[in-house]
Coordinates of C-alpha atoms in Angstrom, one line a residue:
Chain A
X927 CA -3.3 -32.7 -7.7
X928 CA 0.1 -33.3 -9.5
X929 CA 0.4 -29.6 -11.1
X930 CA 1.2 -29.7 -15.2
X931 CA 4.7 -28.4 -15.4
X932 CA 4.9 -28.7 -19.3
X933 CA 6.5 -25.9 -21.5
X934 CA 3.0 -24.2 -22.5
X935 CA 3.7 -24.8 -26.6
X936 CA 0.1 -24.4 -27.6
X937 CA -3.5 -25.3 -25.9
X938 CA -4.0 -28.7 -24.6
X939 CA -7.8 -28.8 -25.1
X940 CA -10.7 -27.1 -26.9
X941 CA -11.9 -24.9 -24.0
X942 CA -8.3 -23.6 -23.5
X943 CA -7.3 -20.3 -24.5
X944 CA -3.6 -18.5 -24.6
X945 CA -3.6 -14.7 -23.8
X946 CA -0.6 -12.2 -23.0
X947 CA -0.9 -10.3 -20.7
X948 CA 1.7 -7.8 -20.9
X949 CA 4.8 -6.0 -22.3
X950 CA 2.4 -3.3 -22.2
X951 CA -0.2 -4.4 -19.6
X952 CA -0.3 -1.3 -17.3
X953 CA -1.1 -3.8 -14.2
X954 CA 2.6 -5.5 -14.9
X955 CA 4.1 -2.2 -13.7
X956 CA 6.3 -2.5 -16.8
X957 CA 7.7 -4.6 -19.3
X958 CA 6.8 -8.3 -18.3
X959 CA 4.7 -10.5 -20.2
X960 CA 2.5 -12.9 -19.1
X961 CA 1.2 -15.5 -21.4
X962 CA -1.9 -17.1 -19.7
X963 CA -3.8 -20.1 -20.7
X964 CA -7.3 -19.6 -20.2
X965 CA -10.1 -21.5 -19.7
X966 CA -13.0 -18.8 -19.3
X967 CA -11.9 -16.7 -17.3
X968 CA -10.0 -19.4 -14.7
X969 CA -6.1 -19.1 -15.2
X970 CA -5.1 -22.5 -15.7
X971 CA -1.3 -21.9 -15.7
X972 CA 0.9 -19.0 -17.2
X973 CA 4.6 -18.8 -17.9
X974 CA 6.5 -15.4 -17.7
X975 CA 8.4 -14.0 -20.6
X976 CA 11.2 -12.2 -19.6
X977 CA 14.0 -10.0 -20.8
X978 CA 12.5 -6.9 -22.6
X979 CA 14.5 -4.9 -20.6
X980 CA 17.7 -7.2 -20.0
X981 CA 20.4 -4.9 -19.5
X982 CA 23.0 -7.2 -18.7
X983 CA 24.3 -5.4 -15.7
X984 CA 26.3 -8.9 -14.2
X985 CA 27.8 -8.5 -18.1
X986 CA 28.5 -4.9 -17.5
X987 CA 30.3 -5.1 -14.1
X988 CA 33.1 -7.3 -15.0
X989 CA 34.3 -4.6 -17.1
X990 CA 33.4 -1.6 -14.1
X991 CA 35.3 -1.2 -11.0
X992 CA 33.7 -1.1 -7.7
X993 CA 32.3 2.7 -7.5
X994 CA 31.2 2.6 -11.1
X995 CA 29.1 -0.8 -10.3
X996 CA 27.1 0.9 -7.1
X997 CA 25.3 3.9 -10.3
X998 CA 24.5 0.5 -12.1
X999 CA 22.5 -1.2 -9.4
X1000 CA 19.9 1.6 -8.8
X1001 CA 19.0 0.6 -12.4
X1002 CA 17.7 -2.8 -10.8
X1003 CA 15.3 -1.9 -8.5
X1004 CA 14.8 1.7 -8.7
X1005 CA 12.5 2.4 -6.0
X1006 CA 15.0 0.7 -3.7
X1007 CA 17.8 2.1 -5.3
X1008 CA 19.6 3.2 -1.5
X1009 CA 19.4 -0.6 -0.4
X1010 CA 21.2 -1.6 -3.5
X1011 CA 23.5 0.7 -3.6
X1012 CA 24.2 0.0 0.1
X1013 CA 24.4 -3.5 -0.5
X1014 CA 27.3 -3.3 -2.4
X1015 CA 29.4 -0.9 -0.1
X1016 CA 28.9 -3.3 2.4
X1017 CA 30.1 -5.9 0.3
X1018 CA 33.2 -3.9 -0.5
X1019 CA 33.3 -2.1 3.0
X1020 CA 33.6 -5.8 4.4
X1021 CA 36.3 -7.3 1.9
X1022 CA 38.2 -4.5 2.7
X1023 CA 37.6 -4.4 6.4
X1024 CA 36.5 -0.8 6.5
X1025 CA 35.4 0.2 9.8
X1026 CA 32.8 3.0 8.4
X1027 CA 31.9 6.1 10.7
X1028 CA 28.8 6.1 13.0
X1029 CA 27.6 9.1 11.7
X1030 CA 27.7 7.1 8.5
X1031 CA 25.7 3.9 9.8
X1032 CA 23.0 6.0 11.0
X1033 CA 22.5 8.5 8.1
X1034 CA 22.4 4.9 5.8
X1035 CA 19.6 3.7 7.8
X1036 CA 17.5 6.6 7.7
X1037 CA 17.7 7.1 3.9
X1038 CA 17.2 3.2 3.4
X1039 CA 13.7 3.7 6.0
X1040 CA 12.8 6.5 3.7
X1041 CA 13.5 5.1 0.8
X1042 CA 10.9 1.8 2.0
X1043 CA 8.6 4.1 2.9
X1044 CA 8.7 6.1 -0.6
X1045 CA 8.3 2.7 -2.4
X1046 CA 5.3 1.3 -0.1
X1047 CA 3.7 4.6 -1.1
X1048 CA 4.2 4.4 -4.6
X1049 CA 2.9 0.3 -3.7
X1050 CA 0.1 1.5 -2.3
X1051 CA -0.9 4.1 -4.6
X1052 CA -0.7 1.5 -7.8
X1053 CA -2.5 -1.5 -6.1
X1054 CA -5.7 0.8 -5.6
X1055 CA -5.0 1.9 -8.9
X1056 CA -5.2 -2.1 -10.4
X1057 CA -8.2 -2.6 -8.4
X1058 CA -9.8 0.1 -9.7
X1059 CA -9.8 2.9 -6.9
X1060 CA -8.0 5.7 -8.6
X1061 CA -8.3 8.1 -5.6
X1062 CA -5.3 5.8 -4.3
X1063 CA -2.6 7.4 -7.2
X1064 CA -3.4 10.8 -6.2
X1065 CA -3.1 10.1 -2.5
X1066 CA 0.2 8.3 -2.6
X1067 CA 1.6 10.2 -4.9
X1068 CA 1.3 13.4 -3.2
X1069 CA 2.9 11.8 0.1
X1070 CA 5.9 10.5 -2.1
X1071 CA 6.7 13.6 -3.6
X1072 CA 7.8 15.1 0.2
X1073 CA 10.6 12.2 0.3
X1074 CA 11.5 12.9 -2.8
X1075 CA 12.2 16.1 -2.3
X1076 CA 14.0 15.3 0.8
X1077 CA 16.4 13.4 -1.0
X1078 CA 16.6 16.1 -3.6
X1079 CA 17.8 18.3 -1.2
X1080 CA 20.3 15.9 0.3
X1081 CA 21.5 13.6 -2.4
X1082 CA 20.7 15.7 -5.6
X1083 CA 19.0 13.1 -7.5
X1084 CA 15.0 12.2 -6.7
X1085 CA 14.7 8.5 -7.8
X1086 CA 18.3 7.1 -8.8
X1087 CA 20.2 8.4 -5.8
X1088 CA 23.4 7.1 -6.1
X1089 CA 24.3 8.5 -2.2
X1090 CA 26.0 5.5 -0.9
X1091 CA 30.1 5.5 -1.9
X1092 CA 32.3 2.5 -0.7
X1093 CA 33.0 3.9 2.8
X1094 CA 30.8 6.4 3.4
X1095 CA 28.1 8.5 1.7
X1096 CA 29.1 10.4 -1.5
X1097 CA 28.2 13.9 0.9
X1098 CA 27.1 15.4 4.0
X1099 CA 23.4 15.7 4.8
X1100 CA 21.8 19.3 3.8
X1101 CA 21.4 21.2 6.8
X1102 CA 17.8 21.4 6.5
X1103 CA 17.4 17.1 6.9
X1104 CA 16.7 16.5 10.0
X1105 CA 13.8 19.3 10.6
X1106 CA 12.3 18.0 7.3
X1107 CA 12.9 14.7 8.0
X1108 CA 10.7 15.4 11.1
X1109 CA 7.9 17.7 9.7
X1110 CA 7.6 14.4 6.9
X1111 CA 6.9 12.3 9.7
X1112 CA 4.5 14.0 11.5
X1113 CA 2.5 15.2 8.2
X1114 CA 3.0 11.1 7.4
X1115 CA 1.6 9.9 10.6
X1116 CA -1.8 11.8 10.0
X1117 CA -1.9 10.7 6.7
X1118 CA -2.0 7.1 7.0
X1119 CA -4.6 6.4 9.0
X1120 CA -6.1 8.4 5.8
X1121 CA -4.9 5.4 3.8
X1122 CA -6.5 2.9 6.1
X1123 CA -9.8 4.7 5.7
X1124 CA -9.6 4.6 1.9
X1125 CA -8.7 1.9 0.9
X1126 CA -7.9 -1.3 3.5
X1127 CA -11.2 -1.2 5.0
X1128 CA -13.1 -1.0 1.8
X1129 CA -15.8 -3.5 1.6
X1130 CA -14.7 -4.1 -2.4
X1131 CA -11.3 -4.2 -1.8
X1132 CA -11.5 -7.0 0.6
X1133 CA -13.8 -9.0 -1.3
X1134 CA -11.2 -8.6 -4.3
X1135 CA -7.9 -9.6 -2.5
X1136 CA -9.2 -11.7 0.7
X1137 CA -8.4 -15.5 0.1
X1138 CA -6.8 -15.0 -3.1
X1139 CA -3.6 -15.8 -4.3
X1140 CA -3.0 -17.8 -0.9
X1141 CA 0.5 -18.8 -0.3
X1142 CA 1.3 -21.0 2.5
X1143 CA 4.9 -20.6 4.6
X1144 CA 6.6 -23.8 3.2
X1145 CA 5.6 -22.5 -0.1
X1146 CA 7.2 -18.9 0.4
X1147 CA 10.4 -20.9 1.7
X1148 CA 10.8 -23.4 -0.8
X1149 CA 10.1 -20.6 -3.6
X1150 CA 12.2 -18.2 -1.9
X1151 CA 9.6 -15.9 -1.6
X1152 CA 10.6 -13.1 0.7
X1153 CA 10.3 -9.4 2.1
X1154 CA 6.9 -8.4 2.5
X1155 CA 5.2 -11.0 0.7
X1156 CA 6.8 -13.7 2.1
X1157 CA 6.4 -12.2 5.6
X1158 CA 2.9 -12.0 4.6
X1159 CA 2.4 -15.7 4.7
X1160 CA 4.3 -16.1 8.2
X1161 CA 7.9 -16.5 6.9
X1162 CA 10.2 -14.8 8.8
X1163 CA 13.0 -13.6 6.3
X1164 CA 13.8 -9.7 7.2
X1165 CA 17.5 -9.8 6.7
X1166 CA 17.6 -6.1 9.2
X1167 CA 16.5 -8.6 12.1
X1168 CA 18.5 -11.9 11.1
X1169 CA 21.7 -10.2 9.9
X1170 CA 21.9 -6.8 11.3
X1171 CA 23.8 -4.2 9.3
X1172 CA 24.2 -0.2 9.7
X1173 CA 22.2 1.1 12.5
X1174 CA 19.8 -1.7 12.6
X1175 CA 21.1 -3.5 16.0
X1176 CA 20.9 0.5 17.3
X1177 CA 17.4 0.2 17.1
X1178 CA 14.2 -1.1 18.2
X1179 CA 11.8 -2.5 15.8
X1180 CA 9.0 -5.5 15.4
X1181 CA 9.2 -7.8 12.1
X1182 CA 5.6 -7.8 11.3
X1183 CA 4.5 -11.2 10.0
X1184 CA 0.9 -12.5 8.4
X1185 CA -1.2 -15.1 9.0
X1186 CA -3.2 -16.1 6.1
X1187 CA -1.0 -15.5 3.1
X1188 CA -3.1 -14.1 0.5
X1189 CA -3.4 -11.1 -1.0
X1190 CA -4.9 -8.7 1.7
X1191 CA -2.2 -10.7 4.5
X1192 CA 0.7 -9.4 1.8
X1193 CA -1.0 -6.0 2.3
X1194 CA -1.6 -5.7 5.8
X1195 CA 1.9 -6.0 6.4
X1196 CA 3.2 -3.6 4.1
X1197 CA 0.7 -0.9 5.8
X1198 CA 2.1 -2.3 8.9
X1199 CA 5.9 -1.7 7.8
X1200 CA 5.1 1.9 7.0
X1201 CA 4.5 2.6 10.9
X1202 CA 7.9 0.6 11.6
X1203 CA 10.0 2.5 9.0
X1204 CA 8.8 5.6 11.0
X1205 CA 9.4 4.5 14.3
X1206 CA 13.2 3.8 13.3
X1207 CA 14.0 7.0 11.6
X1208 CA 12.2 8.5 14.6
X1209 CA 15.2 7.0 16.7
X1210 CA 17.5 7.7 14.8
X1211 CA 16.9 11.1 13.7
X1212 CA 18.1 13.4 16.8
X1213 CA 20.8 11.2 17.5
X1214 CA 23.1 11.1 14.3
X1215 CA 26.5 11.4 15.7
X1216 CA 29.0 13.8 14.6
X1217 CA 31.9 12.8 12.6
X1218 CA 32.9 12.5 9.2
X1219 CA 30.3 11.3 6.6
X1220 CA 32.9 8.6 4.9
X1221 CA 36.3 6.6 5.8
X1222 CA 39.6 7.5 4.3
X1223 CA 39.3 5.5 1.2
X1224 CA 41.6 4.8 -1.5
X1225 CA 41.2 5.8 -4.7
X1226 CA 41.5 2.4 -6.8
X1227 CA 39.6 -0.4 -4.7
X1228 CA 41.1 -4.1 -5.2
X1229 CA 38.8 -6.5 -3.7
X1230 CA 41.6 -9.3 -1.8
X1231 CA 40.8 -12.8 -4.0
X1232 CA 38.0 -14.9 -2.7
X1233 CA 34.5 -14.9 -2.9
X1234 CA 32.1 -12.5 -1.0
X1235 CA 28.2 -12.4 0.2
X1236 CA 26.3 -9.8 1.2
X1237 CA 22.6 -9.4 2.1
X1238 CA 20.3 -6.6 2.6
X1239 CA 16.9 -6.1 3.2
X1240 CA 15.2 -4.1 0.4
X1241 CA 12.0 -2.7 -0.4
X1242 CA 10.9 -5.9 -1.6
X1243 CA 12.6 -8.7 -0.2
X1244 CA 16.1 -10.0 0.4
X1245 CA 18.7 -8.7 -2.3
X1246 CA 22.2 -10.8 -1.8
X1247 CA 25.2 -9.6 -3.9
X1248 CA 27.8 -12.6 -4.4
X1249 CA 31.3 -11.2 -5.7
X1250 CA 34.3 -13.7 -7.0
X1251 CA 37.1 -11.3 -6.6
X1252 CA 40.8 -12.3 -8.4
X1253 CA 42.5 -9.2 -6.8
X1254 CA 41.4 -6.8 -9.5
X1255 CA 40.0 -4.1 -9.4
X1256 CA 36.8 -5.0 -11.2
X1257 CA 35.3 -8.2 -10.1
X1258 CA 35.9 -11.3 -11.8
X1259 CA 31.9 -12.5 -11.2
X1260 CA 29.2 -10.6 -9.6
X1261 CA 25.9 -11.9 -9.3
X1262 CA 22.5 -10.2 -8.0
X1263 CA 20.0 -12.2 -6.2
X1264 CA 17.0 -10.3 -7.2
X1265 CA 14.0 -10.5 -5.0
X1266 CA 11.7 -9.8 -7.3
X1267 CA 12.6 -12.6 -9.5
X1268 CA 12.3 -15.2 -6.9
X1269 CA 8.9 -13.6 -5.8
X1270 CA 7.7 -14.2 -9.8
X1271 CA 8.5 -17.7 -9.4
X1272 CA 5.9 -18.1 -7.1
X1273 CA 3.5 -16.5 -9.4
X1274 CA 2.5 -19.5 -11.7
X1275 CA 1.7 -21.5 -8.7
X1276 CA -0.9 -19.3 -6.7
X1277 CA -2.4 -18.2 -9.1
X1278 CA -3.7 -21.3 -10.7
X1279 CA -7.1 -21.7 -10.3
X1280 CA -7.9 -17.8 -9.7
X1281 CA -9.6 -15.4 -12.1
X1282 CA -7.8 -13.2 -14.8
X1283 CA -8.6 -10.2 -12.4
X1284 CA -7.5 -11.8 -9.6
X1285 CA -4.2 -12.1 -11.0
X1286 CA -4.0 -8.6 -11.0
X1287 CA -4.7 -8.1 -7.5
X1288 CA -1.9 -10.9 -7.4
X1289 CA 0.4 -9.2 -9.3
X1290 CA -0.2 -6.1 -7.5
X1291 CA 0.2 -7.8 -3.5
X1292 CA 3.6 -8.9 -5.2
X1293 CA 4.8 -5.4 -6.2
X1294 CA 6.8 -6.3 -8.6
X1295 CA 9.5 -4.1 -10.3
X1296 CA 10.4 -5.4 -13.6
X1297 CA 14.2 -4.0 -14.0
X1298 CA 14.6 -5.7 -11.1
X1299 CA 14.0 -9.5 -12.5
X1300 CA 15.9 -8.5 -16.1
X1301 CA 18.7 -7.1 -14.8
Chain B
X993 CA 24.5 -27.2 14.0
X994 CA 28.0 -25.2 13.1
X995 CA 30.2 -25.6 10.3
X996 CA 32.5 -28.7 11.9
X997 CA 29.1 -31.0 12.2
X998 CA 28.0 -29.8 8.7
X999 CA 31.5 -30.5 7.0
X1000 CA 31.3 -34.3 8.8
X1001 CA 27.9 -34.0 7.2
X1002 CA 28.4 -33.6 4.1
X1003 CA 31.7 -36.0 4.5
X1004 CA 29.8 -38.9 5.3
X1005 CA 27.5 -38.6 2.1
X1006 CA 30.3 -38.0 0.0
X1007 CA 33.4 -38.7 1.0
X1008 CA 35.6 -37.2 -1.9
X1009 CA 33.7 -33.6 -1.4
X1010 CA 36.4 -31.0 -0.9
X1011 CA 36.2 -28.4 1.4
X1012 CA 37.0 -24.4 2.1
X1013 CA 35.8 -22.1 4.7
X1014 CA 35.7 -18.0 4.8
X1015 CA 34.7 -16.1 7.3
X1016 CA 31.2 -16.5 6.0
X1017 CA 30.6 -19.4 4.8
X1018 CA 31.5 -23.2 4.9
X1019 CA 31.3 -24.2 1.5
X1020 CA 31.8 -28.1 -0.2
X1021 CA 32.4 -28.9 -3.8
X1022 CA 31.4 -32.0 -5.2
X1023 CA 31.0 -33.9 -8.4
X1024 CA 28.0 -33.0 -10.5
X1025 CA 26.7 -36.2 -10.7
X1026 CA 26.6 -36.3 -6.4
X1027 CA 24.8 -33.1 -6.3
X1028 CA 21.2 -34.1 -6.1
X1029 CA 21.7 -36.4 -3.9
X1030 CA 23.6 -34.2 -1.2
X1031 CA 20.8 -31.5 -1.9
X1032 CA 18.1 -33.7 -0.7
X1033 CA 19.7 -35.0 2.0
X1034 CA 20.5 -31.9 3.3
X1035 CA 17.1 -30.4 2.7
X1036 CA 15.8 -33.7 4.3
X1037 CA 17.7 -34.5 6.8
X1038 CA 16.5 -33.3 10.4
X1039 CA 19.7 -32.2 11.4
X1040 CA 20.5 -30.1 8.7
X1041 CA 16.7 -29.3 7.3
X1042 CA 18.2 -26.8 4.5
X1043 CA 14.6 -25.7 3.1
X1044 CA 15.6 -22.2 1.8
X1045 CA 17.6 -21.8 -1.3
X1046 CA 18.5 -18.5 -1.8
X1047 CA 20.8 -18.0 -4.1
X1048 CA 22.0 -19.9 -7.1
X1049 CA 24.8 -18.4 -9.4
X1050 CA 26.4 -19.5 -12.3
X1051 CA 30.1 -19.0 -13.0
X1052 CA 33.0 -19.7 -15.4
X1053 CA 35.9 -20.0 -13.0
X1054 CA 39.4 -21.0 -14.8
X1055 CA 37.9 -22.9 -17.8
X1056 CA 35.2 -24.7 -15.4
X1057 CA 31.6 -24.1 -15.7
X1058 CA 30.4 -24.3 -12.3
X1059 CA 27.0 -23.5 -10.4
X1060 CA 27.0 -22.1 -6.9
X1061 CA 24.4 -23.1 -4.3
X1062 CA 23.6 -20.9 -1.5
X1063 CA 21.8 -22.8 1.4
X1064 CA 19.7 -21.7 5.1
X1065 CA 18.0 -23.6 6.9
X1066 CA 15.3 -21.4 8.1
X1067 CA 14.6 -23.7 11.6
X1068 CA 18.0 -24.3 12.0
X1069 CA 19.5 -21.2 11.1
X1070 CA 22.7 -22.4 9.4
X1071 CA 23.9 -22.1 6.0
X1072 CA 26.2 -23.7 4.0
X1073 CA 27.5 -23.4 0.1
X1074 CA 27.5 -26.3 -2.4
X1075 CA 29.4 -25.6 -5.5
X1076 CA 29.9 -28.4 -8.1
X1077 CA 31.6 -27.6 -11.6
X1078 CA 32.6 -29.4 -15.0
X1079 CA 35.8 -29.1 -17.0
X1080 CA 33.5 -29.9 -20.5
X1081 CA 32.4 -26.4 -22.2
X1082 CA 30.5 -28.1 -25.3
X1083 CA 28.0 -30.0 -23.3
X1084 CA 27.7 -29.0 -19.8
X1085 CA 25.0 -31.2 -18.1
X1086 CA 23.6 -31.2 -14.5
X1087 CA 21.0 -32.4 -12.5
X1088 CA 18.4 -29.7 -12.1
X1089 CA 17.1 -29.3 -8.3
X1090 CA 13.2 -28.1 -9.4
X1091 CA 11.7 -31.1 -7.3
X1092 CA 13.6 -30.1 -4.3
X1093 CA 13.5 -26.5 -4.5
X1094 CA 10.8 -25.0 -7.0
X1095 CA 12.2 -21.5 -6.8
X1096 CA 15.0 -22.7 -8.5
X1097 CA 13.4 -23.1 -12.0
X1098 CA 13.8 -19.2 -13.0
X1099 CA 17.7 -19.4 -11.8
X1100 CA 18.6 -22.2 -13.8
X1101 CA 16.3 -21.0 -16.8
X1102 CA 18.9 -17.5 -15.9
X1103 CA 22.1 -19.6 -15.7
X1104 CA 21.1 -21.7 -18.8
X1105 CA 20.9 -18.5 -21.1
X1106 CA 23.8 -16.9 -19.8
X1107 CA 26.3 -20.1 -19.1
X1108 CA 24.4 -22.7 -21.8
X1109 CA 24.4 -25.1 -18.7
X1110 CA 21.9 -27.6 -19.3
X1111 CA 19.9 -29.2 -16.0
X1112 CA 18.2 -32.5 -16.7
X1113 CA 14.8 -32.7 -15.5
X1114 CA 14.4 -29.0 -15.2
X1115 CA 10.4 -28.6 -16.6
X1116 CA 10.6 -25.5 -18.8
X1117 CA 14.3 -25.2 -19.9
X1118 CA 14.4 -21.9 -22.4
X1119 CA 16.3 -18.7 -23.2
X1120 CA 15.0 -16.6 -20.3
X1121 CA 15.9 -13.5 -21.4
X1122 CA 18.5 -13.2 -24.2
X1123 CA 16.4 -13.8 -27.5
X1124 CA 15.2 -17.6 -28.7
X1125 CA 17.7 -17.5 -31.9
X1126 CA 20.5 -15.7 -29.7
X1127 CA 23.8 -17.7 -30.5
X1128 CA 26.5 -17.9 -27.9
X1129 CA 26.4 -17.6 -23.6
X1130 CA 27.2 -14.5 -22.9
X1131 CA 28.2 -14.8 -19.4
X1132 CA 31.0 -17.1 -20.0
X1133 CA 34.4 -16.0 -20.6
X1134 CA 35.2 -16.8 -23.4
X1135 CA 32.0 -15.4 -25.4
X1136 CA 32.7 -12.9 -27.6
X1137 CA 30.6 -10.5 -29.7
X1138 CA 32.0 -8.2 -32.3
X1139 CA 29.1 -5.9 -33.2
X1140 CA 27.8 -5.5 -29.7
X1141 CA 30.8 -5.6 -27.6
X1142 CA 32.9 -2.9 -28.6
X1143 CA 36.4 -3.1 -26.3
X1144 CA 38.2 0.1 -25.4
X1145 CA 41.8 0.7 -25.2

């Protein structure tokens, strides 16, 4: 069926109905709108509105230099603010061909692992929320807390870290990090199973997210669909396995891809990334290496001219920073390939044909984080 | 393939493409009017098979107005970049790539507000997230803005 891809000006027929859903929506997980056309309770088509919280951080970093750019990019996606901040000391590390400390590599990767852990929980905890099982919040929230406090400890800040410096990390890790560290995984790895029980083999939940919103590989790839979701449908995009960075090659670790590409495949592997994220920091965490916690750095950084790309792996999906450098010390372009925003672009096409609560269950197998698309 | 068989590629579509190489990336500039048509044969093509786009960026590099294409192939595992640009500021017009690659609708909605590039054929081409009445791109470099732009020192 050739799809209608006209700008959605005002009903086509009788039966048809516009709706927003959203800024306020509580399902949207902040301030995106949807506007929905209608016809019962079928979603015909809907077009996001974006921008209510357009920042214009590409704007902003033309004028900053390099260290005052990494505090902007936690703004993006803030419950992978680590990743994005490592993303662009890598960037810069790179350009500059910094050869950064081990000690450095491996304390990175176990903040990043902690980090995707924290947001899978907070995930996890607002999906059973949007379809209606409450007990979720309370469960994940509790369990997110204990990371949070971890990086309190360590890093100062709880959500907007800020850790990662060009070269290093902005301080040495509190003495008390690797024991708690280690208690968090141990309390963590009774506690899932927890989660399974709750929620995943829930005869409702299935019903509501089995078979819906199905999206096929050469779907995810053409949309650009990636991290978890896109894994869900069987595309294999984790940038840790394709492009190694930090202490990723260190380590052993399986990329966990779906099958079926619908809602439930988007979450079984999420659930299934939680165990993988553990088994890394549990690697990694007796073995961080001695040495000093950041390279000799100088204090302006000049990017050398050209044009630099960098990719990480974030909570939700691949993040690519792309920096035009003119040999100044702030960048002449830098651009932010937002996950989330290519994962809405998908969004209009799966959910065609589903129910207006099924695009909730949609929304919520997408995780999306709003800040992250508006930059 | 590597990045010798890919620039002979891309050579043999277009002959005039120009071409640089980092240590990342091969990438091939072209006219606007040529860059469909290299798109679809490299997405097409089964020896180059570049499905996944995944990243396009819009810039304003010395005066030019130029968008940035960031190709993998996810088979073939190679990538290349296709950038393609135009000199005229008052009515910038390119081909959009939506039939080829449908995530690319958002990013050129993006680069359309910030840049005030216009891609032909592109379904839904709107302000995306500057306001509908907004005047000026404000990516560009030459935009300026008085009241909300203050300039220190």
């Amino acid at each position: 069926m050739e799809e209608n891809t006209k700008p959605m000006t005002a009903p086509e027929t009788e039966e048809e109905y516009f709706i927003n859903m959203g800024p306020q929506h509580p399902s949207t997980h902040g301030v995106l709108r949807l506007l929905v056309s209608l016809q019962g309770e079928i979603v015909k088509r809907l077009d996001p509105h974006l921008g209510y919280i357009h920042r214009g951080i590409e704007k902003m970093c033309e004028k900053d230099t390099y260290i005052q750019i990494i505090h902007l990019t936690d703004r993006m996606d803030y419950l992978s603010a680590h990743m994005n901040n490592e993303a662009v000391c890598l960037l810069v590390e790179d350009a500059l061909e910094i050869e950064v400390p081990e000690r450095v590599k491996y304390i990175r990767t176990i903040m990043a692992e902690l980090q995707r852990l924290n947001s899978h929980q907070l995930w996890w905890a607002t999906m059973g929320m949007d379809l209606g099982a409450l007990t979720t919040f309370f469960y994940g929230l509790r369990d997110r807390e204990k990371i949070l406090d971890i990086f309190e400890e360590t890093c100062g800040g709880r959500l907007l870290l800020s850790y990662n410096t060009p070269g290093g990390v902005m301080y040495d890790i509190h003495p008390n990090f690797q024991k708690r560290v280690k208690e968090f995984i141990k309390y963590f790895k009774e506690r899932l199973p927890e989660y399974d029980q709750l929620l995943t083999g829930n005869v409702i939940f299935q019903e509501r997210t089995k078979g819906i919103g199905r999206l096929t590989r050469e779907e995810a790839v053409n949309y650009g669909v990636t991290g978890p979701s896109g894994r869900g449908s069987g595309f294999s995009c984790d940038i840790r396995k394709k492009f190694p960075y930090s202490a990723y090659p260190y380590v052993d670790f399986k990329e966990i891809l779906g099958v079926d590409g619908d809602a439930l495949s988007r979450y079984k592997v999420r659930m299934e990334e939680m165990w993988e994220s553990m088994h890394i920091i549990e690697q990694l965490i007796d073995n961080i290496p001695e040495g000093p916690y950041t390279a000799k750095m100088k204090a302006v950084l000049k990017l050398p001219a050209g044009e630099y790309f960098q990719r990480v792996e974030t909570a939700r999906g691949e993040l690519g920073v792309y920096v035009i450098s003119d040999g100044n010390k702030t960048p002449y372009r830098m651009k932010f390939r937002s996950p989330n925003m290519c994962n809405l672009s998908a969004l209009d096409h799966i959910s065609r044909g589903a129910k207006i609560a099924d695009l909730v269950a949609i929304g919520a197998s997408f995780d999306f984080v709003i800040p992250d698309i508006d930059r | 393939m590597d990045n010798t068989n890919i620039k002979e590629f891309v050579a043999r579509h277009i002959p005039e493409a120009t071409f640089e190489e980092n240590k990342q990336f091969l990438s091939a500039t072209v006219e606007p009017s040529k860059l469909h048509g290299l798109l679809k044969a490299l997405k097409e093509n089964p020896e180059t098979l570049f499905d996944y786009l995944f990243c396009i960026t819009g810039a304003d590099v010395q005066g030019k107005l130029m968008v940035i294409y960031h190709l993998e192939s996810t088979t073939l595992k190679h990538q290349v970049v296709v950038k393609t640009g135009t000199p005229d500021r008052e009515n910038p017009v390119f081909d959009s790539i939506t039939d080829l690659f449908s995530g690319a609708e958002l990013h050129e909605n993006e680069i359309f507000d910030l840049f005030g590039i216009i891609f032909k054929g592109h379904p839904n081409l709107r302000r995306m997230f500057m306001p509908d009445d907004w005047k000026g791109y404000p990516l560009r470099k030459d935009y300026t803005d008085e009241v909300n732009i203050v300039e220190l020192s």
